[in-house]
Tab-separated table of C-alpha atoms in Angstrom:
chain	number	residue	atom	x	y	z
I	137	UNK	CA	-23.664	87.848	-52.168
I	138	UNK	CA	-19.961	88.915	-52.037
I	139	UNK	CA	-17.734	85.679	-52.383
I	140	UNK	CA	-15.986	87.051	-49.191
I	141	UNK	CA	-18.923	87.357	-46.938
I	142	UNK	CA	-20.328	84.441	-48.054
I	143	UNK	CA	-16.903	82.365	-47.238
I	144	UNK	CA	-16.445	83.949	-44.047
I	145	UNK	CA	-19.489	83.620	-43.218
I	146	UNK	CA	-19.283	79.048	-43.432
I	147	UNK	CA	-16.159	79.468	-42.165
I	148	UNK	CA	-17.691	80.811	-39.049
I	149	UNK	CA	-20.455	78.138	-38.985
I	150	UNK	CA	-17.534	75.882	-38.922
I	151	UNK	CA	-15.676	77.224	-35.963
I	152	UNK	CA	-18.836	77.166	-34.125
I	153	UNK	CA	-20.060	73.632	-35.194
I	154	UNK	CA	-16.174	72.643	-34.626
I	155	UNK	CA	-16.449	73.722	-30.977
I	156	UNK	CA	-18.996	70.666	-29.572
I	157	UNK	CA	-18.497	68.202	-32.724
I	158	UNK	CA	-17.320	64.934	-31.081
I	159	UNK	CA	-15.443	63.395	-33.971
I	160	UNK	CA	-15.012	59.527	-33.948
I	161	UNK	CA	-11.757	57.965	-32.490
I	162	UNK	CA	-10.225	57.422	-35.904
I	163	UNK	CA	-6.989	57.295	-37.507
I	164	UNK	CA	-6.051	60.614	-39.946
I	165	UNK	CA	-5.019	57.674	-42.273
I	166	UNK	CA	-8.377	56.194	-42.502
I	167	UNK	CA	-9.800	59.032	-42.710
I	168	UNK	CA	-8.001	60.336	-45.815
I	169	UNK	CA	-9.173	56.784	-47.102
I	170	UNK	CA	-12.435	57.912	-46.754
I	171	UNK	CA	-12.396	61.038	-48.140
I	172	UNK	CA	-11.361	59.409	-51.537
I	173	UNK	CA	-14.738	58.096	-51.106
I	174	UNK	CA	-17.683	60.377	-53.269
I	175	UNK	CA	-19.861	58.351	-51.057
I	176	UNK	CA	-18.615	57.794	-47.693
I	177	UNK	CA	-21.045	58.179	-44.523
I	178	UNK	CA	-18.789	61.216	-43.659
I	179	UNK	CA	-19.528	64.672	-43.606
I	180	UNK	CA	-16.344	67.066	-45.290
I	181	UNK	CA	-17.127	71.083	-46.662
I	182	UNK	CA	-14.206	71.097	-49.423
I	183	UNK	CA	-13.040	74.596	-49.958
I	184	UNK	CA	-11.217	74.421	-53.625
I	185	UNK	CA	-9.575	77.200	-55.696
I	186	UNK	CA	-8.540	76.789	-59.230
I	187	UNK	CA	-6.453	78.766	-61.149
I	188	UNK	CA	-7.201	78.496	-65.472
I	189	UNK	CA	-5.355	80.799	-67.474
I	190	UNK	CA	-5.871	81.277	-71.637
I	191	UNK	CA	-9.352	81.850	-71.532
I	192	UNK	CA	-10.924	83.592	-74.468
I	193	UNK	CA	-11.299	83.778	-78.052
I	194	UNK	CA	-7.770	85.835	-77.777
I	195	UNK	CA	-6.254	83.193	-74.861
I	196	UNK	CA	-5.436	86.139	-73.079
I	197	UNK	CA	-7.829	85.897	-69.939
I	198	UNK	CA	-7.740	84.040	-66.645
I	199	UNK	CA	-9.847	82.857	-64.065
I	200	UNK	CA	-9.974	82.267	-59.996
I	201	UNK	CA	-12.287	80.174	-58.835
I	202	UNK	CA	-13.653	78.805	-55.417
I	203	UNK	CA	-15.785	76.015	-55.051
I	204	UNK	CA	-17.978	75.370	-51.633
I	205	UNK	CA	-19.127	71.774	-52.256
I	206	UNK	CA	-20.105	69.988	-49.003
I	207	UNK	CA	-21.148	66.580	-48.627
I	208	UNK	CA	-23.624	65.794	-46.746
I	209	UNK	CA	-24.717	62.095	-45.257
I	210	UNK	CA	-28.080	60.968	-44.519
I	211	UNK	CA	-29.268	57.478	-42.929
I	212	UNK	CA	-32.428	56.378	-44.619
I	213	UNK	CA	-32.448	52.894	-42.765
I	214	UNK	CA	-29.608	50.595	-41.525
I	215	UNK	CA	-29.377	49.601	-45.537
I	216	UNK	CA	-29.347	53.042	-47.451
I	217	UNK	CA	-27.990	56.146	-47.269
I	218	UNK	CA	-28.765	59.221	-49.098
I	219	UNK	CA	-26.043	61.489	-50.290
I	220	UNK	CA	-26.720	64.899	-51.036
I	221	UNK	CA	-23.042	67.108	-52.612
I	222	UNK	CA	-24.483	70.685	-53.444
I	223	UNK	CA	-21.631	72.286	-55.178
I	224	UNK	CA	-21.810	76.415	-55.625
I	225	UNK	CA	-18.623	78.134	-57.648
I	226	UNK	CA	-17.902	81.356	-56.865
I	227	UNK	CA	-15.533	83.021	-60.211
I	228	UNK	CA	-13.603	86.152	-60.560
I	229	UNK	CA	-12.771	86.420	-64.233
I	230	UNK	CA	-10.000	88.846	-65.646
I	231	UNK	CA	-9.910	89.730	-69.525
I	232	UNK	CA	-12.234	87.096	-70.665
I	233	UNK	CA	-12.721	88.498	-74.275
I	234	UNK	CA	-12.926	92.173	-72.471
I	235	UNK	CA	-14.782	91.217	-69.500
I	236	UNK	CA	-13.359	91.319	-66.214
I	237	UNK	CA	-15.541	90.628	-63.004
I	238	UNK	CA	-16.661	88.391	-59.979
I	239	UNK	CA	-20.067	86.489	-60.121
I	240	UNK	CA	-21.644	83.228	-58.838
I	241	UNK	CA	-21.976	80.823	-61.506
I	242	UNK	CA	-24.664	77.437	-61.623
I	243	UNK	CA	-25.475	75.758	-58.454
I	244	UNK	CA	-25.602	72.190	-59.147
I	245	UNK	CA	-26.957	70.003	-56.368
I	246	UNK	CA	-25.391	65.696	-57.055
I	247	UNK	CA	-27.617	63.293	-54.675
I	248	UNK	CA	-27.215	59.481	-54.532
I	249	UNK	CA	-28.637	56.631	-53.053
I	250	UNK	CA	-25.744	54.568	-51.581
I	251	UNK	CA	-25.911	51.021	-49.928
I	252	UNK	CA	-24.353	50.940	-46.551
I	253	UNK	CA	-21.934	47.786	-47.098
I	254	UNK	CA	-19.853	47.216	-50.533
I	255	UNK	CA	-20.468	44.410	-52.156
I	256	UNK	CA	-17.572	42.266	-53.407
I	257	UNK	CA	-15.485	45.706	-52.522
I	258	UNK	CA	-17.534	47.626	-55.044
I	259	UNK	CA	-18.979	50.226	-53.932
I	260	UNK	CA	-21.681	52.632	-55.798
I	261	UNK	CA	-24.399	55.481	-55.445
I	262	UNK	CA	-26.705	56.582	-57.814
I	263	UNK	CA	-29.559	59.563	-57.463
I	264	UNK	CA	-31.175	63.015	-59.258
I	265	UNK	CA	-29.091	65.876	-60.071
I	266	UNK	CA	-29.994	69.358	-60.911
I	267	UNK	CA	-28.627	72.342	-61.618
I	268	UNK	CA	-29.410	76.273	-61.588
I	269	UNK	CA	-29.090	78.995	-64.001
I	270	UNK	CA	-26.128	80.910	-63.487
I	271	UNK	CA	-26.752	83.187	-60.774
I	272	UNK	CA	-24.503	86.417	-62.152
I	273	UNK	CA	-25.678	86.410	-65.630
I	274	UNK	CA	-23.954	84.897	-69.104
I	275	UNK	CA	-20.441	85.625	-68.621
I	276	UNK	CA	-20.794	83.017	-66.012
I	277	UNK	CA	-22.112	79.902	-67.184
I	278	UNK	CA	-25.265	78.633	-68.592
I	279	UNK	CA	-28.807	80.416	-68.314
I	280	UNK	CA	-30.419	76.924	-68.537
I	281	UNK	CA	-32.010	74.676	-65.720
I	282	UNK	CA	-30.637	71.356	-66.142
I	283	UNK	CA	-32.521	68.089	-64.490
I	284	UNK	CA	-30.152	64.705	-65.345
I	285	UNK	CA	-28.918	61.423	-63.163
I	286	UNK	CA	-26.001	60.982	-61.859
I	287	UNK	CA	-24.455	58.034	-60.791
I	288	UNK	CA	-20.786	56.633	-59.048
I	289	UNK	CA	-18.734	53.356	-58.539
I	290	UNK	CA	-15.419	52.725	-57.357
I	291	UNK	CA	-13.404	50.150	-55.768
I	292	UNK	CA	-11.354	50.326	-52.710
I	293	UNK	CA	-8.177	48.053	-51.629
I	294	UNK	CA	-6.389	49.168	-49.719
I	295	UNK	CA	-4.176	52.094	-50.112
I	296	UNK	CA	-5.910	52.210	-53.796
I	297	UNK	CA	-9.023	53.808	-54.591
I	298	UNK	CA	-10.289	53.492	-58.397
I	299	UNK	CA	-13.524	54.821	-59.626
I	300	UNK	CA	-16.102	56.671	-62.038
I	301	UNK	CA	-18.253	59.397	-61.154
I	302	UNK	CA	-20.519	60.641	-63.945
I	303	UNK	CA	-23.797	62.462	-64.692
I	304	UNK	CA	-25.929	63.872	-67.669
I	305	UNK	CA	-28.472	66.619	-67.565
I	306	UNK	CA	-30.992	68.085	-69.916
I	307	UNK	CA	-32.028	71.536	-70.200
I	308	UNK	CA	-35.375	71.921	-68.133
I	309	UNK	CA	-36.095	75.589	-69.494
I	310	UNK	CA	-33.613	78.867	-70.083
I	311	UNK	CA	-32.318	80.777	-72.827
I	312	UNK	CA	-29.444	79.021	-74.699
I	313	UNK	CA	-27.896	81.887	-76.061
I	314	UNK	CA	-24.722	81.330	-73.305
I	315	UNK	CA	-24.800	77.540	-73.561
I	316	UNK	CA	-27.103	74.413	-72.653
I	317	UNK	CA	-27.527	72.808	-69.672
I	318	UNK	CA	-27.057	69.318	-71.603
I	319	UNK	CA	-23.962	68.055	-71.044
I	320	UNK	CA	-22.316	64.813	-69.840
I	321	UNK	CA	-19.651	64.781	-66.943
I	322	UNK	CA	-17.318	62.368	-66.484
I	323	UNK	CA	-14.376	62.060	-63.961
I	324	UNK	CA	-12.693	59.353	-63.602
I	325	UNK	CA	-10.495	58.898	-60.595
I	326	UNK	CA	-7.564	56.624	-58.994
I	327	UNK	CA	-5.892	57.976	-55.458
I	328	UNK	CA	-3.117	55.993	-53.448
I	329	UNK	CA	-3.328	57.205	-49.301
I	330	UNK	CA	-0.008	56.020	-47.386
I	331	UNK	CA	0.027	55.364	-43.925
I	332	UNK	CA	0.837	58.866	-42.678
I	333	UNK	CA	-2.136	60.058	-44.316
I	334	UNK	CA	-0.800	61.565	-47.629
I	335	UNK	CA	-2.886	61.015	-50.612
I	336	UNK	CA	-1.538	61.290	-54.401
I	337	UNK	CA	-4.266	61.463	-56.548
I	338	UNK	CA	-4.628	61.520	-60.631
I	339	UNK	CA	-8.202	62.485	-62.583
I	340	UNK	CA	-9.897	64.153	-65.063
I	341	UNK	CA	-13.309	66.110	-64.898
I	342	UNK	CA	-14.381	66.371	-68.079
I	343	UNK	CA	-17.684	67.930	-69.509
I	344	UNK	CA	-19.085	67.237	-72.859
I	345	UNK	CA	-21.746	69.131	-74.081
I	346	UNK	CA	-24.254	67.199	-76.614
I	347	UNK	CA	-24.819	70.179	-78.789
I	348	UNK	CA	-21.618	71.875	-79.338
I	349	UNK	CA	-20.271	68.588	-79.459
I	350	UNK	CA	-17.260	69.731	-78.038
I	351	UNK	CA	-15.432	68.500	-74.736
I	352	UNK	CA	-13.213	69.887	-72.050
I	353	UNK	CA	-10.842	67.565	-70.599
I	354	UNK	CA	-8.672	68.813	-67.697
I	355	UNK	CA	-6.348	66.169	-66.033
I	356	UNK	CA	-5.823	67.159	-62.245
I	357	UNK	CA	-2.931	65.769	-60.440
I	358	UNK	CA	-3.202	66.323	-56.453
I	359	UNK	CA	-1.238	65.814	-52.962
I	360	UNK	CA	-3.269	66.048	-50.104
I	361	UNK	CA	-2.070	65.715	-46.143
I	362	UNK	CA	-4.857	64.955	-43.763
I	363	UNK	CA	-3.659	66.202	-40.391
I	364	UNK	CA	-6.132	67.291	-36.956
I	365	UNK	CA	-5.848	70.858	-35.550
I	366	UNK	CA	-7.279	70.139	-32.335
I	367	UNK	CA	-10.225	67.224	-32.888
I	368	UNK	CA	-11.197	68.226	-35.997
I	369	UNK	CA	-9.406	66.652	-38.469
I	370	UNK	CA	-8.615	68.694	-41.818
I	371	UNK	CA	-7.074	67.849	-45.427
I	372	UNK	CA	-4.913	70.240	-47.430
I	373	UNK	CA	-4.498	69.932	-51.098
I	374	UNK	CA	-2.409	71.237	-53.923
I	375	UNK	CA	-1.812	69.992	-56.938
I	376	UNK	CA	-1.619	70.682	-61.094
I	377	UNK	CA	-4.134	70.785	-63.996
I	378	UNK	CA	-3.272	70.706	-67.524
I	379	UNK	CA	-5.825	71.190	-70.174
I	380	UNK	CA	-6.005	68.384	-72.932
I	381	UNK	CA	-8.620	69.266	-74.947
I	382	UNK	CA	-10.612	72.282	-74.424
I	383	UNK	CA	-13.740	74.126	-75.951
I	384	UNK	CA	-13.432	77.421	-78.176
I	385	UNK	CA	-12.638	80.230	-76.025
I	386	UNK	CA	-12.040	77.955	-72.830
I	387	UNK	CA	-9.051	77.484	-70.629
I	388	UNK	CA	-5.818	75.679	-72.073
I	389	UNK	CA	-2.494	74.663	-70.647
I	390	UNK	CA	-2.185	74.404	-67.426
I	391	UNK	CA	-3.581	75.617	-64.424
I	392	UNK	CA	-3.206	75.454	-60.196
I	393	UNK	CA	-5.295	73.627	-57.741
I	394	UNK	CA	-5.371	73.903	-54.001
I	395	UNK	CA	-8.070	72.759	-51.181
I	396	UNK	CA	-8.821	72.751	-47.730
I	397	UNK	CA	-11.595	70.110	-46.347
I	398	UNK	CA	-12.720	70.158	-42.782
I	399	UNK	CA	-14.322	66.558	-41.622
I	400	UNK	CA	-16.819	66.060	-39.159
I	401	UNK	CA	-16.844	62.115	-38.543
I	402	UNK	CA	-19.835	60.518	-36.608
């Protein structure tokens, strides 16, 4: 599907579901808190674009991406919820060792199981994770299926927020000849929300794979606002990357980050 079509077309759904949402009377401060929160009984549809530049075997491509990665909430019983963060990437790549183009890449679907209440102000989730071929072909990630666990924790004191999100999969079937589906991610994460409802953020998402065994290690530093245009409230993010280690023909130096999240609170 084309990458405009298909964002039009959520951004419609949104406008529609916007119009008789009845969002809870809460502050846009705690509600940034929140959203610094992997697992928080909120829904949020994140719409990011990144900006990597140095891509190929001659460093002279670049890529534009847009991830659509909503997260989704589900009561299981006053104890448990169950998270469910589908994440799909939509790429336009220029110049990537001759190729230039626009594709979908892997759909990878992150689901915990999350206690309702922290404990001792820990909080944590852990669930299945899978993730698709790529759905354009090679030049766009991985042919492999890849079945893993993933798992989060973090701790939250007010303003801070520190925490680890992380999962492994193994390839479940696929030919390998554009990479494996078994890697390790890990992204580690602090974020500091003030009480006008800006939040400065630092982490790294980081993806090792077990048989090149060679990482990619971008550090992303962000400033989001959290404001409400009308009753739904909405976050707006922009922020730096910089590339500190990187696999062979991947991105380097730095790069450009921006978001906007709309949040539906119950």
């Amino acid at each position: 599907m084309n990458t405009r079509v298909f964002a039009s077309s959520i951004l419609c759904s949104l406008m529609s579901f916007s119009a008789y949402a009845q969002p809870a009377s809460t502050s846009t401060s705690d509600l940034a808190k929140k959203l610094t929160n992997p697992v928080a009984s909120l829904i949020s549809v994140p719409f990011q674009y990144n900006y990597d530049a140095n891509i190929g075997l001659d460093k002279k491509g670049t890529s534009n991406t847009l991830l659509v990665q909503p997260v989704i909430p589900l009561k299981l019983n006053n104890n448990w919820n169950y998270i469910v963060r589908p994440i799909v990437t939509f790429e336009s790549l220029n110049n990537v060792n001759g190729f230039s183009g626009t594709g979908t890449g892997p759909i990878v679907v992150e689901t915990f199981f999350s206690p309702n209440s922290a404990s001792n102000g820990f909080i944590w989730g852990v669930g299945p994770i899978v993730s698709t071929p790529s759905l354009s072909g090679s030049n766009f990630g991985t042919s492999q299926t890849g079945v893993g666990l993933t798992a989060v924790g973090l701790v939250m004191k007010s303003p801070w927020t520190a925490g680890l999100l992380a999962y492994n999969t193994w390839s479940a079937g696929g030919s390998s000849v554009s990479g494996t589906a078994n890697n390790l991610f890990y992204q580690p994460f602090v974020s500091i929300v003030t009480p006008g409802a800006w939040t400065y953020s630092l982490n790294t998402q980081s993806t090792f794979n077990w048989d090149t065994r060679r990482a990619e290690n971008p550090l992303n530093a962000t400033v989001s606002k959290l404001v409400k245009i009308g009753e739904v409230p909405v976050s707006f993010l922009v922020g730096a990357r910089y590339y500190l280690s990187s696999v062979p023909g991947g991105p380097s130096g730095w790069g450009a980050r921006a978001s906007v999240t709309f949040l539906f609170p119950k």
